[in-house]
Amino acid sequence: MKRVFSGVQPTGNIHLGNYLGALRQFVELQEDHECIYCIVDEHAITVPQDPKALREHILDVASLYLAIGVDPKKSIVFVQSDVPAHAELSWILTCNAYTGELFRMTQFKSKSQNKESAPAGLLMYPVLMAADILLYDTDVVPVGNDQKQHIELARDLAIRVNNTRKKTFVVPEGRFMKEGARIMALDDPTQKMSKSAPNVHSRISLLDDANKIKKSIMKATTDSEGVIRFDVENKPGVSNLLNIYSVLSGKTIEELEAAYEGKGYGDFKKDLVQVTAEALAPIQARYEEIRHSQELLDILKDGAERANAIAVRTLQRAKNTFGLGL
């Protein structure tokens, strides 16, 4: 079977954009792939974090992995910093990356904009992500569309080492959702949904209660036309809501347009509230069941041991390629 690797940062609550853009694929892929899913806590410290809160967020995200349907018997679930090879391989890859390609990264330019200086970790973040992927001889990386540039860097680094030294790394492929992959902010549908946006109603998190879901959807930006149709350029707000409705309900956008022909945004939003709450209810129930359990800690310990067994082999291969160690 082909091997899959992906990870999520333990910063803030996972929202619908994360879930529909990447995490939902995790469950689908584990049925016919060898899957490795990581909580990438080392990525989280590229910006300041409260240590106690970070540790809680690590357990939150691990619990949500399991709550959405990731099966630890089929997949490896672990915390990045529990496998030291991530940081060590990252340094090897750093020595084979170029500052020019790192400065061109869209996310770095966005996060460092209007700043005289930015943390070096923000610049090196994509190299650590490449190490995460290459460490497990990954074939497939399921991510949101906003991560395409980072996947390309991982591929470039793997090819660069393979061509200039000897074949050391498997060259991975990205797997991107075609429909509903790019879920936008509810208050500004020209921007992607984000954990860090100051307006809490710009997003729906997987653990939001029914009242919060209702408020966020009912406040969502639409337009003055009053017609429910998909048109990203002219109707970005309505198109974003149609995307969410379609993915959560399993109905096509064409079916939804027909169902709401002649109806207003109020009816459409009320139905979307119900669809969203019903889709998240089983996830929230499983999360509450496992979040403070010994089972969760045992799963993460076992996952780290299984991940480490794979990682040390790849790291040794890379060290041999570059003449490191004795």
GROMACS .gro file of C-alpha atoms in nm, residues 105-218:
model
  114
  105MET     CA    1   0.686   3.126   0.002
  106THR     CA    2   0.344   3.291   0.002
  107GLN     CA    3   0.270   3.216   0.367
  108PHE     CA    4   0.603   3.361   0.481
  109LYS     CA    5   0.545   3.678   0.281
  110SER     CA    6   0.198   3.709   0.426
  111LYS     CA    7   0.298   3.651   0.789
  112SER     CA    8   0.607   3.872   0.774
  113GLN     CA    9   0.441   4.155   0.582
  114ASN     CA   10   0.507   4.504   0.717
  115LYS     CA   11   0.755   4.367   0.971
  116GLU     CA   12   1.115   4.483   0.984
  117SER     CA   13   1.218   4.138   1.102
  118ALA     CA   14   1.041   3.805   1.144
  119PRO     CA   15   1.123   3.490   1.345
  120ALA     CA   16   1.360   3.262   1.154
  121GLY     CA   17   1.121   2.975   1.228
  122LEU     CA   18   0.860   3.131   0.999
  123LEU     CA   19   1.112   3.124   0.716
  124MET     CA   20   1.227   2.768   0.787
  125TYR     CA   21   0.878   2.629   0.852
  126PRO     CA   22   0.847   2.477   0.500
  127VAL     CA   23   1.178   2.293   0.539
  128LEU     CA   24   1.059   2.132   0.862
  129MET     CA   25   0.738   2.040   0.681
  130ALA     CA   26   0.945   1.880   0.405
  131ALA     CA   27   1.135   1.682   0.670
  132ASP     CA   28   0.806   1.565   0.822
  133ILE     CA   29   0.698   1.430   0.485
  134LEU     CA   30   1.025   1.284   0.356
  135LEU     CA   31   1.106   1.116   0.688
  136TYR     CA   32   0.836   0.855   0.630
  137ASP     CA   33   0.903   0.774   0.262
  138THR     CA   34   0.566   0.934   0.198
  139ASP     CA   35   0.386   0.871  -0.130
  140VAL     CA   36   0.076   1.087  -0.074
  141VAL     CA   37   0.022   1.406   0.131
  142PRO     CA   38  -0.344   1.503   0.186
  143VAL     CA   39  -0.356   1.878   0.249
  144GLY     CA   40  -0.560   2.186   0.177
  145ASN     CA   41  -0.499   2.374  -0.147
  146ASP     CA   42  -0.316   2.650   0.041
  147GLN     CA   43  -0.031   2.405   0.107
  148LYS     CA   44   0.051   2.331  -0.258
  149GLN     CA   45   0.360   2.551  -0.253
  150HIS     CA   46   0.498   2.370   0.052
  151ILE     CA   47   0.443   2.030  -0.109
  152GLU     CA   48   0.631   2.152  -0.415
  153LEU     CA   49   0.925   2.251  -0.195
  154ALA     CA   50   0.930   1.904  -0.036
  155ARG     CA   51   0.936   1.751  -0.384
  156ASP     CA   52   1.209   1.990  -0.500
  157LEU     CA   53   1.429   1.911  -0.200
  158ALA     CA   54   1.383   1.536  -0.245
  159ILE     CA   55   1.467   1.557  -0.616
  160ARG     CA   56   1.764   1.788  -0.550
  161VAL     CA   57   1.921   1.544  -0.303
  162ASN     CA   58   1.840   1.241  -0.518
  163ASN     CA   59   1.998   1.403  -0.826
  164THR     CA   60   2.310   1.549  -0.663
  165ARG     CA   61   2.390   1.273  -0.415
  166LYS     CA   62   2.215   0.942  -0.455
  167LYS     CA   63   1.855   0.831  -0.435
  168THR     CA   64   1.770   0.896  -0.072
  169PHE     CA   65   1.409   1.014  -0.059
  170VAL     CA   66   1.073   0.910  -0.201
  171VAL     CA   67   0.928   1.203  -0.399
  172PRO     CA   68   0.578   1.267  -0.259
  173GLU     CA   69   0.259   1.371  -0.435
  174GLY     CA   70   0.001   1.611  -0.293
  175ARG     CA   71  -0.363   1.508  -0.273
  176PHE     CA   72  -0.598   1.806  -0.284
  177MET     CA   73  -0.973   1.817  -0.245
  178LYS     CA   74  -1.145   1.932  -0.566
  179GLU     CA   75  -1.475   2.043  -0.419
  180GLY     CA   76  -1.516   2.236  -0.098
  181ALA     CA   77  -1.142   2.231  -0.040
  182ARG     CA   78  -1.107   2.604   0.001
  183ILE     CA   79  -1.359   2.705   0.264
  184MET     CA   80  -1.361   3.080   0.304
  185ALA     CA   81  -1.423   3.306   0.604
  186LEU     CA   82  -1.790   3.359   0.679
  187ASP     CA   83  -1.746   3.733   0.734
  188ASP     CA   84  -1.512   3.790   0.439
  189PRO     CA   85  -1.547   3.525   0.166
  190THR     CA   86  -1.245   3.664  -0.019
  191GLN     CA   87  -1.021   3.528   0.261
  192LYS     CA   88  -0.979   3.167   0.365
  193MET     CA   89  -1.127   3.052   0.695
  194SER     CA   90  -0.863   3.096   0.965
  195LYS     CA   91  -0.808   2.999   1.329
  196SER     CA   92  -0.637   3.332   1.397
  197ALA     CA   93  -0.900   3.571   1.258
  198PRO     CA   94  -1.014   3.814   1.531
  199ASN     CA   95  -1.384   3.770   1.453
  200VAL     CA   96  -1.498   3.439   1.607
  201HIS     CA   97  -1.796   3.436   1.369
  202SER     CA   98  -1.563   3.422   1.070
  203ARG     CA   99  -1.530   3.047   1.126
  204ILE     CA  100  -1.711   2.741   1.257
  205SER     CA  101  -1.496   2.520   1.476
  206LEU     CA  102  -1.561   2.149   1.509
  207LEU     CA  103  -1.640   2.189   1.879
  208ASP     CA  104  -1.873   2.488   1.847
  209ASP     CA  105  -2.211   2.441   2.016
  210ALA     CA  106  -2.543   2.480   1.837
  211ASN     CA  107  -2.587   2.845   1.941
  212LYS     CA  108  -2.244   2.946   1.812
  213ILE     CA  109  -2.302   2.761   1.483
  214LYS     CA  110  -2.635   2.938   1.439
  215LYS     CA  111  -2.496   3.284   1.513
  216SER     CA  112  -2.200   3.240   1.281
  217ILE     CA  113  -2.403   3.114   0.986
  218MET     CA  114  -2.685   3.365   1.027
   0.00000   0.00000   0.00000
